[in-house]
Short mmCIF file of C-alpha atoms and ligand atoms in Angstrom, two decimals:
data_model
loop_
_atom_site.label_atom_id
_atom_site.label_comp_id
_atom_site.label_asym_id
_atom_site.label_seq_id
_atom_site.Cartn_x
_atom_site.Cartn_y
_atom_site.Cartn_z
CA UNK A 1 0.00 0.00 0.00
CA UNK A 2 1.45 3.36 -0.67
CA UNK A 3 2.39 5.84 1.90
CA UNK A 4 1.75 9.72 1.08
CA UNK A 5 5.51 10.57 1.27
CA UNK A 6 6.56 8.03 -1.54
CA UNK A 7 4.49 8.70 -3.66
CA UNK A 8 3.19 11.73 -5.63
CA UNK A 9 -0.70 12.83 -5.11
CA UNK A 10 -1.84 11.34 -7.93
CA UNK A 11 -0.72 8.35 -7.42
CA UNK A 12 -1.83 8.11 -3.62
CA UNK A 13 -5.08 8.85 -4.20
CA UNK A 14 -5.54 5.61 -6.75
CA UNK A 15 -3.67 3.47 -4.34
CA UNK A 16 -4.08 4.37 -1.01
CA UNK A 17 -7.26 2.99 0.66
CA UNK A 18 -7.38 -0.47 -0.81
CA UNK A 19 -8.14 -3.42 1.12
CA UNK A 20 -4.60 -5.45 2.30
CA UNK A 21 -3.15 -7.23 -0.17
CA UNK A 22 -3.71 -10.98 0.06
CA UNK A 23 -4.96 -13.46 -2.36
CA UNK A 24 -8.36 -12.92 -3.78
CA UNK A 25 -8.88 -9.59 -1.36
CA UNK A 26 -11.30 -7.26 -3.30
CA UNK A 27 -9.44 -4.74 -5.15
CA UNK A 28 -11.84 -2.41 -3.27
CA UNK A 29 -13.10 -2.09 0.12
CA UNK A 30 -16.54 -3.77 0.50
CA UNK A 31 -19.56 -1.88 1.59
CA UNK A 32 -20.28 -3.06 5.08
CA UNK A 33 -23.79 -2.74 6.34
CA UNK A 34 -23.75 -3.78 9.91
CA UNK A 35 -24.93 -1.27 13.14
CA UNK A 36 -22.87 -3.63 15.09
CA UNK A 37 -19.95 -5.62 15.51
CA UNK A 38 -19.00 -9.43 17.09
CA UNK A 39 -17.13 -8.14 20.64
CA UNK A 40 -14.24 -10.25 21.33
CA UNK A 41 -13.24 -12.17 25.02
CA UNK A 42 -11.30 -10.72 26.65
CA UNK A 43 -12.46 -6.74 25.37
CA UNK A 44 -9.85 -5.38 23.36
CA UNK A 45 -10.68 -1.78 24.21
CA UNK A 46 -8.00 -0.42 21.33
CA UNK A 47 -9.41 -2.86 18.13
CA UNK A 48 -13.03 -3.94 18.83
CA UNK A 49 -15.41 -1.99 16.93
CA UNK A 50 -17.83 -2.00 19.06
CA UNK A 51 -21.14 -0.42 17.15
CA UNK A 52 -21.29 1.55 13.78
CA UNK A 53 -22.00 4.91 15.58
CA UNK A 54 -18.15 4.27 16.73
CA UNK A 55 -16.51 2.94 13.48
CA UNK A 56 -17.51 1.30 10.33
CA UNK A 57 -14.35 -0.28 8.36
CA UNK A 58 -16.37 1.47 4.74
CA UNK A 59 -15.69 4.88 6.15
CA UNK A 60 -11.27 3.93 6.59
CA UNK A 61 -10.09 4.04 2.98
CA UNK A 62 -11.30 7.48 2.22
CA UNK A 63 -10.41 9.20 5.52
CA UNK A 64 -6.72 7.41 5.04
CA UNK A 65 -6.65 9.16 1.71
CA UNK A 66 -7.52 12.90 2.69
CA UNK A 67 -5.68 12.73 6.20
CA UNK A 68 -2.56 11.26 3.98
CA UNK A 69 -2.88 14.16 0.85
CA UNK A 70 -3.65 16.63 4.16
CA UNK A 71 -0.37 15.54 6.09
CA UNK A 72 -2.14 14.57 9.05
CA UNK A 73 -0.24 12.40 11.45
CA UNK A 74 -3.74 11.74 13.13
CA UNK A 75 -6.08 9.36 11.31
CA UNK A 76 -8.83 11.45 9.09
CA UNK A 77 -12.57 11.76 10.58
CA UNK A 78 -15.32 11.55 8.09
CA UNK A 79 -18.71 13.13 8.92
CA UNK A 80 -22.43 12.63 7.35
CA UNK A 81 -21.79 16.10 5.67
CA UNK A 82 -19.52 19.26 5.68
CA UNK A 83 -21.29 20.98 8.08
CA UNK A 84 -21.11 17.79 10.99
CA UNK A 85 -17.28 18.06 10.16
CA UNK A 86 -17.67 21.94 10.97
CA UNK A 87 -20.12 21.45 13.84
CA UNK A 88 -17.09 18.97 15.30
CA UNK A 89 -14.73 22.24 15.51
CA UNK A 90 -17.28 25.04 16.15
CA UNK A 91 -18.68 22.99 19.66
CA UNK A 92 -15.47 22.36 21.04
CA UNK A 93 -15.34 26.36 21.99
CA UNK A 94 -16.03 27.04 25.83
CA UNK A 95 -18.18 29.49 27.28
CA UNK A 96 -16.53 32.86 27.23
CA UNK A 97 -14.61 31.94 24.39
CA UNK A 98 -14.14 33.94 21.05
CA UNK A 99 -14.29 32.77 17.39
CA UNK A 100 -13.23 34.70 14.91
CA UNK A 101 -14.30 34.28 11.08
CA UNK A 102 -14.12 35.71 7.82
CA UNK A 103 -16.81 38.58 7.09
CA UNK A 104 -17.35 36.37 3.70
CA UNK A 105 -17.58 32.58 4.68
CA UNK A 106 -19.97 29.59 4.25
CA UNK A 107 -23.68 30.93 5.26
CA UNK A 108 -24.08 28.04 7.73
CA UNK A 109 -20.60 28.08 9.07
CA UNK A 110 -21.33 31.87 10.32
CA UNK A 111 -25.14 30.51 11.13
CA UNK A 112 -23.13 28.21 13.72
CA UNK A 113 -21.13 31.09 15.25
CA UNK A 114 -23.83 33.16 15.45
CA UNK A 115 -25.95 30.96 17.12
CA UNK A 116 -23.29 29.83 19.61
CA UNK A 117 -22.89 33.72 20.30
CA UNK A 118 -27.01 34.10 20.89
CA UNK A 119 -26.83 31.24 23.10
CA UNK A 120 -23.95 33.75 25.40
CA UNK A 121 -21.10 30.99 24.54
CA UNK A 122 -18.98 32.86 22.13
CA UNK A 123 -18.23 36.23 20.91
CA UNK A 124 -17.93 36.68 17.00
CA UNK A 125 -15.43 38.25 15.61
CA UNK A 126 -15.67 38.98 11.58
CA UNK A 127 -12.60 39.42 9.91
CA UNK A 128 -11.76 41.04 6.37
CA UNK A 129 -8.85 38.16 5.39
CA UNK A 130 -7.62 40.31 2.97
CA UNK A 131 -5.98 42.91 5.32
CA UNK A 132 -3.23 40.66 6.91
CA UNK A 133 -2.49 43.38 10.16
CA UNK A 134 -6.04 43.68 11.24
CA UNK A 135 -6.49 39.50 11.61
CA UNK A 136 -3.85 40.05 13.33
CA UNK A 137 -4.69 42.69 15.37
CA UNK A 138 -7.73 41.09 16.05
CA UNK A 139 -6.38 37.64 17.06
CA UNK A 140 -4.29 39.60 19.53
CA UNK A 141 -6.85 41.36 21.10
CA UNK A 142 -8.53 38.42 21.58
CA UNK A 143 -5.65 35.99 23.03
CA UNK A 144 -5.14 39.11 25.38
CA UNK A 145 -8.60 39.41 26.75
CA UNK A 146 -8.44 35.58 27.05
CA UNK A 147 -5.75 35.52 28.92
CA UNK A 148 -3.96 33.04 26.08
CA UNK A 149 -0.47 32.28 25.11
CA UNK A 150 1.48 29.51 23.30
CA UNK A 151 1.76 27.33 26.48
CA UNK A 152 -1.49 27.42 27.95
CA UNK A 153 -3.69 26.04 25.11
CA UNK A 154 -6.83 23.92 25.50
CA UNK A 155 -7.01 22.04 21.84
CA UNK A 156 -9.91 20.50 23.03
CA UNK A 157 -11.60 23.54 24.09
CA UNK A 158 -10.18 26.30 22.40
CA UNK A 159 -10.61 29.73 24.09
CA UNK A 160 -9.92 31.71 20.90
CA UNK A 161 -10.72 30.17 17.86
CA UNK A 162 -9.51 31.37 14.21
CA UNK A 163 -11.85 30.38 11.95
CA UNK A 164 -10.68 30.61 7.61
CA UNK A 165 -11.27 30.05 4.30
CA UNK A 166 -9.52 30.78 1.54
CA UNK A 167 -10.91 31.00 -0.92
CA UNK A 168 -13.78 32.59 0.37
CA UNK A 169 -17.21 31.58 -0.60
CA UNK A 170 -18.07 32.84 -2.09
CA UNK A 171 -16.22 36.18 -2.87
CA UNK A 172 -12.82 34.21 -3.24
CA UNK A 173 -10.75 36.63 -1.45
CA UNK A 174 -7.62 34.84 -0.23
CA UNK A 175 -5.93 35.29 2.85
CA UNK A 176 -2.02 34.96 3.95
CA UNK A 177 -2.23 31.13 5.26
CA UNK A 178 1.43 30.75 6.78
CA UNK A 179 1.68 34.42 8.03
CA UNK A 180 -1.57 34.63 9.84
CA UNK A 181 -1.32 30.92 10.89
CA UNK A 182 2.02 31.35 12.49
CA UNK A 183 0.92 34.17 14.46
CA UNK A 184 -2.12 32.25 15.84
CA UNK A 185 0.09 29.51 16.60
CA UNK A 186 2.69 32.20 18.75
CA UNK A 187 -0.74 33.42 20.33
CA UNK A 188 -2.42 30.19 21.26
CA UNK A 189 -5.11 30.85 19.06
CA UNK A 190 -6.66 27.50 18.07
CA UNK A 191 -6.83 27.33 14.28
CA UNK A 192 -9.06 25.38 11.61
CA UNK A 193 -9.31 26.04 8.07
CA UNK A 194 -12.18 25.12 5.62
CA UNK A 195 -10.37 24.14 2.57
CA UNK A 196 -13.45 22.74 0.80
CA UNK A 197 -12.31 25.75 -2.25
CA UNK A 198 -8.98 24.68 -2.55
CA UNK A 199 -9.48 20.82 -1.94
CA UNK A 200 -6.03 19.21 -0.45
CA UNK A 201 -4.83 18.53 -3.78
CA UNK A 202 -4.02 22.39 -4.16
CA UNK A 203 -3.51 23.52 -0.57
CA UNK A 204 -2.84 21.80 2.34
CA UNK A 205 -2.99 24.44 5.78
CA UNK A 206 -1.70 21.67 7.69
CA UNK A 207 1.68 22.36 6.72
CA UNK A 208 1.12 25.60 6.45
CA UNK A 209 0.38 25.74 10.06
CA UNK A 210 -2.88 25.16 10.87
CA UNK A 211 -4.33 23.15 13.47
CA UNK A 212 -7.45 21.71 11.57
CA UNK A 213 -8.63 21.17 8.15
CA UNK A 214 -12.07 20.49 7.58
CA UNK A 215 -13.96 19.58 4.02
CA UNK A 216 -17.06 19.72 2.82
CA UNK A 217 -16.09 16.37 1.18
CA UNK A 218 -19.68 16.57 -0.83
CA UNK A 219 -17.70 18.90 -3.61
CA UNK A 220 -14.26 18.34 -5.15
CA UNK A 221 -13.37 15.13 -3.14
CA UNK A 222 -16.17 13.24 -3.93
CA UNK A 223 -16.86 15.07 -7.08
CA UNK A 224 -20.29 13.59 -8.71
CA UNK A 225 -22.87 15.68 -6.67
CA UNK A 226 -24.35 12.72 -5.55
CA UNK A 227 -23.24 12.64 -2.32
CA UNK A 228 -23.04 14.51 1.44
CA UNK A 229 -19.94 13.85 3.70
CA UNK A 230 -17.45 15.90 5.80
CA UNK A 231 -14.09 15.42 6.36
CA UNK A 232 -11.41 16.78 9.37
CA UNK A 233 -8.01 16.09 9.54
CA UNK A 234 -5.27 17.16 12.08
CA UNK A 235 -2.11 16.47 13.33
CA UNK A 236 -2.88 17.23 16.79
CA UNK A 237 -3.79 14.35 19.36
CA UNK A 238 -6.14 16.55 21.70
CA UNK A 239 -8.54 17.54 18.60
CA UNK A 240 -8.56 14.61 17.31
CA UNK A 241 -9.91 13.23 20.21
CA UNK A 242 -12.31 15.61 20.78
CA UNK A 243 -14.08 16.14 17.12
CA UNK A 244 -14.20 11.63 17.25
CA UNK A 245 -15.83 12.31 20.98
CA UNK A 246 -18.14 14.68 19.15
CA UNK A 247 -18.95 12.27 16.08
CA UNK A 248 -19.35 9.67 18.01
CA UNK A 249 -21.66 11.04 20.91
CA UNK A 250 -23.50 13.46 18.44
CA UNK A 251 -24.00 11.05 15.52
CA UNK A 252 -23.34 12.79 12.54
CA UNK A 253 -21.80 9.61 11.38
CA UNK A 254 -21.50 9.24 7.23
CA UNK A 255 -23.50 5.89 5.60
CA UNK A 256 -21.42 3.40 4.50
CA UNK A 257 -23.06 3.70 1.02
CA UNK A 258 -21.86 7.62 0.97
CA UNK A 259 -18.37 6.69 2.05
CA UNK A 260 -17.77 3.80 -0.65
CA UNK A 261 -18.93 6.25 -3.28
CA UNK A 262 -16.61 9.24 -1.89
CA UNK A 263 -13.56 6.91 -2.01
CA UNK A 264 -14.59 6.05 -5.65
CA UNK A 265 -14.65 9.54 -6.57
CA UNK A 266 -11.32 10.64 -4.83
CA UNK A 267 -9.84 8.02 -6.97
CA UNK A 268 -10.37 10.62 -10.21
CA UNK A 269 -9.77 13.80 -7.93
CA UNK A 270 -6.54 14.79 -9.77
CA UNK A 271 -7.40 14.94 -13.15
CA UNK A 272 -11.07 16.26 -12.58
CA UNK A 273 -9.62 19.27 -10.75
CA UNK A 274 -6.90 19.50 -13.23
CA UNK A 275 -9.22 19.96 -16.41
CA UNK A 276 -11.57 22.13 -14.19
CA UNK A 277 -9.34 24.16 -13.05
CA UNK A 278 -7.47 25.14 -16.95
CA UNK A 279 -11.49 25.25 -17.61
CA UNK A 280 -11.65 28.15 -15.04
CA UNK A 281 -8.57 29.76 -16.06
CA UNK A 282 -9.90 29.68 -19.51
CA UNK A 283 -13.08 31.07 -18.63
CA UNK A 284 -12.22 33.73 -15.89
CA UNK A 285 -9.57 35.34 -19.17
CA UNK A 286 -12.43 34.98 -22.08
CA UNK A 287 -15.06 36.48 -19.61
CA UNK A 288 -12.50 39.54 -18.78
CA UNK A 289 -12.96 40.79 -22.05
CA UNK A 290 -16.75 40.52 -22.25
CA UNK A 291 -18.57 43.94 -22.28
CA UNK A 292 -21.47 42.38 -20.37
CA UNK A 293 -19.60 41.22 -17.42
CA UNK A 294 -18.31 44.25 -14.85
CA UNK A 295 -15.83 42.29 -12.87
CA UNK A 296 -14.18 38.88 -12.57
CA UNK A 297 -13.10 37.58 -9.43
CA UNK A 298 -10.71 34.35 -9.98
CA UNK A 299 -7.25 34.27 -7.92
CA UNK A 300 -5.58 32.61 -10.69
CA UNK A 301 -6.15 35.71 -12.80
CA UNK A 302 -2.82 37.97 -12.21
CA UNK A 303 -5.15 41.19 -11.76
CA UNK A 304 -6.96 39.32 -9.09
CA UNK A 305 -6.01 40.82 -5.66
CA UNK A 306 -5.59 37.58 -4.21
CA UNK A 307 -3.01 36.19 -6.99
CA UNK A 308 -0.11 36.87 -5.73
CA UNK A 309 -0.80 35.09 -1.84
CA UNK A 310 -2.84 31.56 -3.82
CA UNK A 311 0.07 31.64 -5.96
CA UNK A 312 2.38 31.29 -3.18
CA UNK A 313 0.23 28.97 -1.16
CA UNK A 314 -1.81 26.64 -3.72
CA UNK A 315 -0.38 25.07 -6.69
CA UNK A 316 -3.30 25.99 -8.94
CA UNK A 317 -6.21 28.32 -8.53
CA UNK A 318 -9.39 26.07 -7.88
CA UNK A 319 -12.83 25.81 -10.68
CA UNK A 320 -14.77 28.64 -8.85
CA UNK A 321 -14.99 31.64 -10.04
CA UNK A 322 -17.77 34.77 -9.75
CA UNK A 323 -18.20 36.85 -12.26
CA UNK A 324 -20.52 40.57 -11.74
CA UNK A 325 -22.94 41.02 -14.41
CA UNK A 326 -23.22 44.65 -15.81
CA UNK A 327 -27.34 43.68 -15.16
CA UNK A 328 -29.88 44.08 -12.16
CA UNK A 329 -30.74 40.79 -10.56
CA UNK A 330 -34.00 39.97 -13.42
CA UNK A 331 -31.67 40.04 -15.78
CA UNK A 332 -29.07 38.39 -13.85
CA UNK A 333 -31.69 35.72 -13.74
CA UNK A 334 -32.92 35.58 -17.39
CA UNK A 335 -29.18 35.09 -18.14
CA UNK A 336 -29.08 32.13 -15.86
CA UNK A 337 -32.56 30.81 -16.86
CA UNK A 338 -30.99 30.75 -20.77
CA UNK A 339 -28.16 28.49 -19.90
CA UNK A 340 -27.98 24.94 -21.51
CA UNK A 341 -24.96 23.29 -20.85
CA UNK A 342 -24.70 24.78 -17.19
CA UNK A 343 -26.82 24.19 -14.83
CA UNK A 344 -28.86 26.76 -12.15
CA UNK A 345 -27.99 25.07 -8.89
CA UNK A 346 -25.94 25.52 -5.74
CA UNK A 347 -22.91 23.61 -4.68
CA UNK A 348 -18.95 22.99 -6.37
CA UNK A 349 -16.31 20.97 -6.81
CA UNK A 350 -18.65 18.11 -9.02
CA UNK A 351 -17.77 16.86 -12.77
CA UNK A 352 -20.96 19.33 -14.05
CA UNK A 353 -20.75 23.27 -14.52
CA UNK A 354 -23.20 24.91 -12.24
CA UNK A 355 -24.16 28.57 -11.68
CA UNK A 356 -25.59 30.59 -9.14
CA UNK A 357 -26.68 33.50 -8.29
CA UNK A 358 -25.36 33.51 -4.71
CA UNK A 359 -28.01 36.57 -3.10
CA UNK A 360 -30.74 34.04 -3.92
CA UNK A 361 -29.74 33.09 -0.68
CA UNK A 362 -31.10 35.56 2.09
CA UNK A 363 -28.49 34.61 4.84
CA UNK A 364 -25.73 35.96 2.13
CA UNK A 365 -24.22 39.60 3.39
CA UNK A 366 -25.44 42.67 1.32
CA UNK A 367 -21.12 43.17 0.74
CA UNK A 368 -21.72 40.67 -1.99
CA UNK A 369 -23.28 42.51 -5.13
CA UNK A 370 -26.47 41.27 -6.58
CA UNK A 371 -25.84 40.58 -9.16
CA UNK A 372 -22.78 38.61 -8.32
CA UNK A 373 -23.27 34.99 -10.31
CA UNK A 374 -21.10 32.18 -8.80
CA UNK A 375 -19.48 29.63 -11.46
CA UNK A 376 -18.48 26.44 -10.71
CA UNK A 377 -16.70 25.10 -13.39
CA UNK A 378 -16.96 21.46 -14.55
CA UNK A 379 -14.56 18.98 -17.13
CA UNK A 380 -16.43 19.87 -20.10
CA UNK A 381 -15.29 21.13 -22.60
CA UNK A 382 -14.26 24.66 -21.93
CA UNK A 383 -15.14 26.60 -25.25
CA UNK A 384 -19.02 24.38 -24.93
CA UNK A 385 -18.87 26.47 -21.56
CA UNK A 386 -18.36 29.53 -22.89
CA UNK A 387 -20.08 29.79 -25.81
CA UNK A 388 -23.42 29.12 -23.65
CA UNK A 389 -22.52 31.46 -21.72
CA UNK A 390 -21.97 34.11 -24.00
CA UNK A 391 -25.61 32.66 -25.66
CA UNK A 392 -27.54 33.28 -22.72
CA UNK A 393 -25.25 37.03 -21.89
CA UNK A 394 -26.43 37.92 -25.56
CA UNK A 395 -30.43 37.77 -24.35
CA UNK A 396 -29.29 41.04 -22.60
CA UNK A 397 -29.60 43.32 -25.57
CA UNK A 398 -33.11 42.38 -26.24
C1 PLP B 401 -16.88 26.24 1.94
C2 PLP B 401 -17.96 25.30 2.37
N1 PLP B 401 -17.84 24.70 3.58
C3 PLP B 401 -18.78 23.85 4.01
C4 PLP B 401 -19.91 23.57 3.28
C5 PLP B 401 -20.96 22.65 3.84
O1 PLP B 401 -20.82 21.37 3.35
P1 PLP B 401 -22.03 20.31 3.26
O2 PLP B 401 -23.04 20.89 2.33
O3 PLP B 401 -21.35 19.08 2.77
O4 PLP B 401 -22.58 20.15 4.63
C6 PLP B 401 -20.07 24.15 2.03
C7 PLP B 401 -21.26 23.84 1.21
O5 PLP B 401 -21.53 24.49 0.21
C8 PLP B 401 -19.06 25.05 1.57
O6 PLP B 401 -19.16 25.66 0.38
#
């Protein structure tokens, strides 16, 4: 079985997670669809399984894949969706205890925060990632008023927490990863980064010094849009712990039907997010130069503002990209409505092109304009992409 240090990412994800290698094993893991498990005499408290709320062998080969491309030294943790995964990080936080989070992240990451704040748990701290010295500035404040520093750190109840994406979702800004995570570190402020945008193929925080990744594993991990699961991975013994304490007493444990078909999906996760990601390149340059489109936000463009900082940190730019229609949201909406190749609908990371027109949703700030259409870019073919596009942005003259 390959290890992720021998091998290059491409290769690991093909060959890692297979069943041992004896005669006649399957080539892939089998499905198993059991709530419980034989208990051996005497207990083995380390090895018995125990009951499927604990463990379930389907969920091993894809959690050994993203906690191997992730460089986690602790084993991965897969969830029944991206937002269990989240809810694993977000509930460890204490009462008194601060979170702090980008003013642009996932609506129901923020709906956590914000309802862990109503409930007088946490203060919420919004942050513009963009502007490097006023994270930081704001982590300090925080580690001060909490009393933190590097030594006295509670990973299993962290009094400040640092909360990132980057990308955002959806405005894509980017933040700087191994400045801001290095200072958290010096601070003992707790940090986990959603790298759902990114996937671990292009960025992995881990090493670049976070202490928590999470996934929405439901986009470019398990690719197909036909399935929900979260993913966490860490090098850190104390959150480990606690985000398996919280699976396992909360529940939010994946099916074993959901986990077989995420590890068959990871298995084509570096060429899908190859092609989609020269898609989006393509795209985010054509749709530059198109009169009917106001702005293009895409960190692999070199205008972007966050080029320069993904460039340093991922090794390519991801398959979302927004663009800004010069419209008002009807027309944003007729545009979308004309679309044949894409389709309207929300979500990322899958083999299919979607759009959406991200206000739709009322939880989404009023900082993100109207008529601000999010693109997630497929592995079609990239000029079949376009040229709807351009179709349905011609319905604008009329
Ligand atoms: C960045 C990000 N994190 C987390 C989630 C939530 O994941 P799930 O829908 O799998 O619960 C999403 C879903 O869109 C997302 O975009």
């Amino acid at each position: 079985m390959s290890n992720s240090e021998n091998v290059t990412p491409e290769t690991y994800v093909v060959s890692a997670g297979r069943p041992a290698p004896e005669h006649d094993a399957p080539v892939n893991p089998p499905i198993v669809l059991s709530s419980t498990f034989r208990g051996s005499v005497p207990v083995d408290p380390v090895n018995d399984k125990v009951y499927a709320r604990f463990n379930n062998p389907t969920w091993e080969g894809f959690e050994e894949i993203v906690a191997g491309l992730e460089g986690a030294s602790e084993p991965g943790l897969s969830f029944a969706s991206g937002m269990a995964a989240i809810a694993s990080v977000l509930d460890l936080v204490p009462v008194g205890s601060t979170i702090l989070m980008p003013k642009h992240a996932y609506m129901a990451s923020v709906t956590i925060a914000e309802d862990l704040r109503r409930r007088g748990i946490a203060e919420l701290v919004r942050l513009d990632i963009e502007d490097t010295d006023s994270v930081i500035e704001a982590m300090r404040a925080a580690a001060t008023d909490a009393g933190m520093s590097a030594e006295n750190v509670d990973y299993s109840a962290p009094k400040v927490l640092l909360w990132l994406e980057s990308p955002t979702n959806p405005m894509l800004e980017v933040a700087d990863l191994p400045t801001v995570l290095a200072e958290a570190r010096k601070l003992g402020v707790v940090s986990a980064v959603d790298n759902t945008f990114a996937s671990p193929l292009l960025q992995q925080p881990l090493k670049l010094g976070a202490d928590v990744v999470v996934h929405s594993a439901t986009k470019y991990l398990a690719g197909h849009s036909d399935v929900l699961l979260g993913v966490t991975a860490t090098s850190n013994r104390a959150l480990y712990e606690a985000m398996l304490h919280h699976r396992t007493t909360n529940g939010a444990i994946p099916g074993p039907f959901e986990s077989w078909l995420a590890l068959r999906g990871v298995r084509t996760l570096s060429l899908r997010v190859e092609k989609a990601c020269e898609n989006a390149r393509f795209l985010a340059e054509k749709f530059q130069q198109h009169p009917a489109i106001r702005e293009v936000r895409y960190p692999g463009l070199a205008t972007d503002p966050g080029h320069e900082r993904a460039a340093a940190q991922m090794s390519d730019f991801g398959s979302v990209l927004c663009v800004v229609l010069d419209a008002d949201v009807e027309q944003t909406e007729r545009v979308i409505d004309q679309l044949q190749v894409w389709t309207p609908a929300t979500s990322l990371g899958g083999v299919e092109s979607l759009v959406e027109r991200r206000r739709r949703h009322g939880k989404e700030p009023a900082s993100i304009p109207p008529s601000l259409v999010r693109l997630s870019v497929g592995i079609e073919s990239a000029d079949d992409l376009y040229e709807d596009f351009v179709r349905a942005l011609a319905g604008l003259d009329k």
